CSV table of N, CA and C in Angstrom, one decimal:
chain,number,residue,atom,x,y,z
O,1,MET,N,0.8,-1.2,0.0
O,1,MET,CA,0.0,0.0,0.0
O,1,MET,C,0.9,1.2,0.0
O,2,PHE,N,0.5,2.2,-0.8
O,2,PHE,CA,1.2,3.5,-0.9
O,2,PHE,C,0.9,4.3,0.3
O,3,TYR,N,1.9,4.8,1.0
O,3,TYR,CA,1.6,5.6,2.2
O,3,TYR,C,2.5,6.8,2.2
O,4,ASP,N,1.9,8.0,2.4
O,4,ASP,CA,2.7,9.2,2.5
O,4,ASP,C,1.9,10.2,3.4
O,5,ARG,N,2.5,11.3,3.7
O,5,ARG,CA,1.9,12.2,4.6
O,5,ARG,C,0.6,12.8,4.1
O,6,SER,N,0.4,13.0,2.8
O,6,SER,CA,-0.8,13.6,2.3
O,6,SER,C,-2.0,12.6,2.5
O,7,THR,N,-1.7,11.3,2.3
O,7,THR,CA,-2.7,10.3,2.5
O,7,THR,C,-3.2,10.3,3.9
O,8,HIS,N,-2.2,10.3,4.8
O,8,HIS,CA,-2.5,10.2,6.2
O,8,HIS,C,-3.3,11.5,6.7
O,9,SER,N,-2.9,12.7,6.2
O,9,SER,CA,-3.6,13.9,6.6
O,9,SER,C,-5.0,13.9,6.0
O,10,THR,N,-5.2,13.4,4.8
O,10,THR,CA,-6.5,13.4,4.2
O,10,THR,C,-7.4,12.4,4.9
O,11,LEU,N,-6.9,11.3,5.3
O,11,LEU,CA,-7.7,10.3,6.1
O,11,LEU,C,-8.1,10.9,7.4
O,12,ALA,N,-7.1,11.6,8.1
O,12,ALA,CA,-7.4,12.2,9.4
O,12,ALA,C,-8.5,13.3,9.2
O,13,LEU,N,-8.5,14.0,8.2
O,13,LEU,CA,-9.5,15.0,7.9
O,13,LEU,C,-10.9,14.4,7.7
O,14,LEU,N,-10.9,13.3,6.9
O,14,LEU,CA,-12.2,12.7,6.7
O,14,LEU,C,-12.8,12.1,8.0
O,15,VAL,N,-11.9,11.5,8.8
O,15,VAL,CA,-12.4,10.9,10.1
O,15,VAL,C,-12.9,12.0,11.0
O,16,ALA,N,-12.2,13.2,11.0
O,16,ALA,CA,-12.6,14.3,11.8
O,16,ALA,C,-14.0,14.8,11.4
O,17,MET,N,-14.2,14.9,10.0
O,17,MET,CA,-15.4,15.4,9.5
O,17,MET,C,-16.6,14.5,9.8
O,18,LEU,N,-16.3,13.2,9.6
O,18,LEU,CA,-17.4,12.2,10.0
O,18,LEU,C,-17.7,12.2,11.4
O,19,GLY,N,-16.7,12.4,12.3
O,19,GLY,CA,-16.9,12.5,13.7
O,19,GLY,C,-17.8,13.6,14.1
O,20,MET,N,-17.7,14.7,13.4
O,20,MET,CA,-18.5,15.9,13.7
O,20,MET,C,-19.9,15.9,13.1
O,21,GLY,N,-20.2,14.9,12.3
O,21,GLY,CA,-21.5,14.8,11.7
O,21,GLY,C,-21.6,15.4,10.3
O,22,CYS,N,-20.4,15.7,9.7
O,22,CYS,CA,-20.4,16.3,8.4
O,22,CYS,C,-20.3,15.1,7.4
O,23,SER,N,-21.1,15.2,6.4
O,23,SER,CA,-21.0,14.2,5.3
O,23,SER,C,-19.9,14.6,4.4
O,24,VAL,N,-19.3,13.6,3.8
O,24,VAL,CA,-18.1,13.8,2.9
O,24,VAL,C,-18.6,14.5,1.6
O,25,ALA,N,-19.4,13.8,0.9
O,25,ALA,CA,-19.9,14.3,-0.4
O,25,ALA,C,-21.4,14.0,-0.5
O,26,SER,N,-22.2,14.9,0.1
O,26,SER,CA,-23.6,14.6,0.1
O,26,SER,C,-24.2,15.6,-0.9
O,27,VAL,N,-24.7,15.0,-2.0
O,27,VAL,CA,-25.4,15.8,-3.0
O,27,VAL,C,-26.8,16.0,-2.6
O,28,ASP,N,-27.4,15.0,-2.0
O,28,ASP,CA,-28.8,15.0,-1.7
O,28,ASP,C,-29.0,15.0,-0.2
O,29,ASP,N,-28.7,16.1,0.5
O,29,ASP,CA,-28.9,16.2,1.9
O,29,ASP,C,-30.3,16.0,2.4
O,30,ASP,N,-31.3,16.4,1.7
O,30,ASP,CA,-32.7,16.3,2.1
O,30,ASP,C,-33.1,14.8,2.3
O,31,ALA,N,-32.7,14.0,1.4
O,31,ALA,CA,-33.0,12.6,1.5
O,31,ALA,C,-32.3,11.8,2.6
O,32,SER,N,-31.1,12.3,2.9
O,32,SER,CA,-30.3,11.6,3.9
O,32,SER,C,-30.4,12.2,5.3
O,33,GLY,N,-31.3,13.1,5.4
O,33,GLY,CA,-31.5,13.7,6.7
O,33,GLY,C,-30.5,14.7,7.1
O,34,GLY,N,-29.8,15.3,6.1
O,34,GLY,CA,-28.7,16.3,6.4
O,34,GLY,C,-29.4,17.6,6.9
O,35,ARG,N,-28.5,18.5,7.4
O,35,ARG,CA,-29.0,19.8,7.9
O,35,ARG,C,-29.3,20.7,6.8
O,36,THR,N,-30.4,21.4,7.0
O,36,THR,CA,-30.9,22.4,6.0
O,36,THR,C,-31.0,23.7,6.6
O,37,GLN,N,-30.5,24.8,6.0
O,37,GLN,CA,-30.6,26.1,6.5
O,37,GLN,C,-31.9,26.7,6.0
O,38,VAL,N,-32.6,27.3,7.0
O,38,VAL,CA,-33.9,27.9,6.6
O,38,VAL,C,-33.8,29.4,6.9
O,39,ALA,N,-34.2,30.1,5.9
O,39,ALA,CA,-34.2,31.6,6.0
O,39,ALA,C,-35.4,32.1,6.8
O,40,GLU,N,-35.2,33.1,7.5
O,40,GLU,CA,-36.3,33.7,8.3
O,40,GLU,C,-37.3,34.3,7.3
O,41,LYS,N,-38.6,34.4,7.8
O,41,LYS,CA,-39.6,35.0,6.9
O,41,LYS,C,-39.3,36.5,6.7
O,42,PRO,N,-39.4,36.9,5.5
O,42,PRO,CA,-39.1,38.4,5.3
O,42,PRO,C,-40.1,39.2,6.0
O,43,ARG,N,-39.7,40.3,6.6
O,43,ARG,CA,-40.5,41.2,7.3
O,43,ARG,C,-41.2,42.1,6.3
O,44,PRO,N,-42.5,42.4,6.5
O,44,PRO,CA,-43.2,43.3,5.5
O,44,PRO,C,-42.7,44.7,5.7
O,45,ARG,N,-42.8,45.4,4.6
O,45,ARG,CA,-42.4,46.8,4.6
O,45,ARG,C,-43.5,47.6,5.2
O,46,CYS,N,-43.3,48.2,6.3
O,46,CYS,CA,-44.3,49.0,7.0
O,46,CYS,C,-44.1,50.4,6.6
O,47,ILE,N,-45.1,51.0,6.0
O,47,ILE,CA,-45.0,52.4,5.5
O,47,ILE,C,-45.3,53.3,6.7
O,48,THR,N,-44.9,54.5,6.5
O,48,THR,CA,-45.2,55.5,7.6
O,48,THR,C,-46.7,55.7,7.7
O,49,PRO,N,-47.2,56.0,8.8
O,49,PRO,CA,-48.7,56.1,9.0
O,49,PRO,C,-49.2,57.2,8.0
O,50,SER,N,-50.2,56.8,7.3
O,50,SER,CA,-50.8,57.8,6.3
O,50,SER,C,-51.8,58.6,7.1
O,51,GLU,N,-52.2,59.7,6.5
O,51,GLU,CA,-53.2,60.5,7.1
O,51,GLU,C,-54.5,59.7,7.3
O,52,GLY,N,-55.1,59.9,8.4
O,52,GLY,CA,-56.4,59.2,8.7
O,52,GLY,C,-56.1,57.8,9.3
O,53,ARG,N,-54.9,57.5,9.5
O,53,ARG,CA,-54.5,56.2,10.1
O,53,ARG,C,-53.6,56.4,11.3
O,54,ARG,N,-54.0,55.9,12.5
O,54,ARG,CA,-53.1,56.1,13.6
O,54,ARG,C,-52.9,54.7,14.3
O,55,ALA,N,-51.6,54.5,14.6
O,55,ALA,CA,-51.2,53.2,15.2
O,55,ALA,C,-51.4,53.2,16.7
O,56,ILE,N,-51.9,52.1,17.2
O,56,ILE,CA,-52.0,51.9,18.6
O,56,ILE,C,-50.7,51.1,19.1
O,57,SER,N,-50.4,50.2,18.3
O,57,SER,CA,-49.1,49.4,18.5
O,57,SER,C,-48.5,49.0,17.2
O,58,LYS,N,-47.2,49.1,17.1
O,58,LYS,CA,-46.5,48.7,15.9
O,58,LYS,C,-45.9,47.3,16.0
O,59,ASN,N,-46.3,46.6,17.0
O,59,ASN,CA,-46.0,45.2,17.2
O,59,ASN,C,-47.2,44.3,17.0
O,60,PRO,N,-47.3,43.6,15.9
O,60,PRO,CA,-48.5,42.8,15.7
O,60,PRO,C,-48.7,41.6,16.7
O,61,LYS,N,-47.7,41.2,17.4
O,61,LYS,CA,-47.8,40.2,18.4
O,61,LYS,C,-48.5,40.7,19.6
O,62,GLU,N,-48.4,42.0,19.9
O,62,GLU,CA,-49.0,42.7,21.0
O,62,GLU,C,-50.5,42.9,20.8
O,63,CYS,N,-50.9,43.2,19.5
O,63,CYS,CA,-52.2,43.6,19.2
O,63,CYS,C,-53.4,42.8,19.7
O,64,PRO,N,-53.3,41.5,19.7
O,64,PRO,CA,-54.4,40.7,20.2
O,64,PRO,C,-54.6,40.9,21.7
O,65,HIS,N,-53.6,41.4,22.4
O,65,HIS,CA,-53.7,41.6,23.9
O,65,HIS,C,-54.1,43.0,24.3
O,66,ILE,N,-54.3,43.8,23.3
O,66,ILE,CA,-54.6,45.3,23.6
O,66,ILE,C,-56.1,45.5,23.3
O,67,PHE,N,-56.7,46.1,24.3
O,67,PHE,CA,-58.1,46.5,24.1
O,67,PHE,C,-58.1,48.0,23.8
O,68,PHE,N,-58.6,48.3,22.6
O,68,PHE,CA,-58.7,49.7,22.3
O,68,PHE,C,-60.0,50.0,21.5
O,69,VAL,N,-60.5,51.2,21.7
O,69,VAL,CA,-61.8,51.5,21.0
O,69,VAL,C,-61.5,52.7,20.1
O,70,CYS,N,-61.9,52.6,18.9
O,70,CYS,CA,-61.7,53.7,17.9
O,70,CYS,C,-62.8,54.7,18.0
O,71,ALA,N,-62.4,55.9,17.7
O,71,ALA,CA,-63.4,57.1,17.7
O,71,ALA,C,-64.5,56.9,16.7
O,72,PRO,N,-65.6,57.6,16.9
O,72,PRO,CA,-66.7,57.5,15.9
O,72,PRO,C,-66.1,57.9,14.5
O,73,GLY,N,-66.5,57.2,13.5
O,73,GLY,CA,-66.0,57.4,12.1
O,73,GLY,C,-64.7,56.7,11.8
O,74,GLU,N,-64.2,56.0,12.8
O,74,GLU,CA,-62.9,55.2,12.5
O,74,GLU,C,-63.2,53.7,12.6
O,75,THR,N,-62.4,52.9,12.0
O,75,THR,CA,-62.5,51.5,12.1
O,75,THR,C,-61.2,50.9,12.5
O,76,PRO,N,-61.2,49.8,13.3
O,76,PRO,CA,-59.9,49.3,13.7
O,76,PRO,C,-59.2,48.5,12.5
O,77,PHE,N,-57.9,48.5,12.5
O,77,PHE,CA,-57.2,47.7,11.5
O,77,PHE,C,-56.1,46.9,12.3
O,78,LEU,N,-55.8,45.7,11.7
O,78,LEU,CA,-54.8,44.8,12.2
O,78,LEU,C,-54.1,44.2,11.0
O,79,ASP,N,-52.8,44.5,10.9
O,79,ASP,CA,-52.0,43.9,9.8
O,79,ASP,C,-50.7,43.5,10.3
O,80,ALA,N,-49.8,43.2,9.4
O,80,ALA,CA,-48.5,42.7,9.7
O,80,ALA,C,-47.6,43.8,10.4
O,81,CYS,N,-48.0,45.0,10.2
O,81,CYS,CA,-47.2,46.1,10.8
O,81,CYS,C,-47.7,46.6,12.1
O,82,GLY,N,-48.9,46.1,12.6
O,82,GLY,CA,-49.4,46.5,13.9
O,82,GLY,C,-50.9,46.7,13.8
O,83,CYS,N,-51.4,47.5,14.7
O,83,CYS,CA,-52.9,47.7,14.8
O,83,CYS,C,-53.1,49.2,15.2
O,84,GLY,N,-54.4,49.6,15.0
O,84,GLY,CA,-54.8,50.9,15.3
O,84,GLY,C,-56.1,51.2,14.7
O,85,CYS,N,-56.4,52.5,14.4
O,85,CYS,CA,-57.6,53.0,13.9
O,85,CYS,C,-57.4,53.8,12.6
O,86,GLU,N,-58.3,53.7,11.7
O,86,GLU,CA,-58.3,54.5,10.5
O,86,GLU,C,-59.6,55.0,10.2
O,87,ARG,N,-59.6,56.2,9.6
O,87,ARG,CA,-60.9,56.9,9.2
O,87,ARG,C,-61.5,56.2,7.9
O,88,ARG,N,-62.8,56.1,7.9
O,88,ARG,CA,-63.4,55.5,6.8
O,88,ARG,C,-63.4,56.3,5.6
């Protein structure tokens, strides 16, 4: 068998990679259960409040927990940018 330093270091690297859970040459990671990176959901672009629209909260996760009443002539809104009241 042919033996030199490059063969030894290559084998050591492969053993280290396999020991860490890295696959050597995985073309199809999804089928083999490999790790997949998932991007976060893109945040919606929230425009500045337009005239006739006032925000109560700019955090949509808080909105279901906030009790607010809009003035006469206004309707409540709830979207990805928050919640508040807007004129009809």
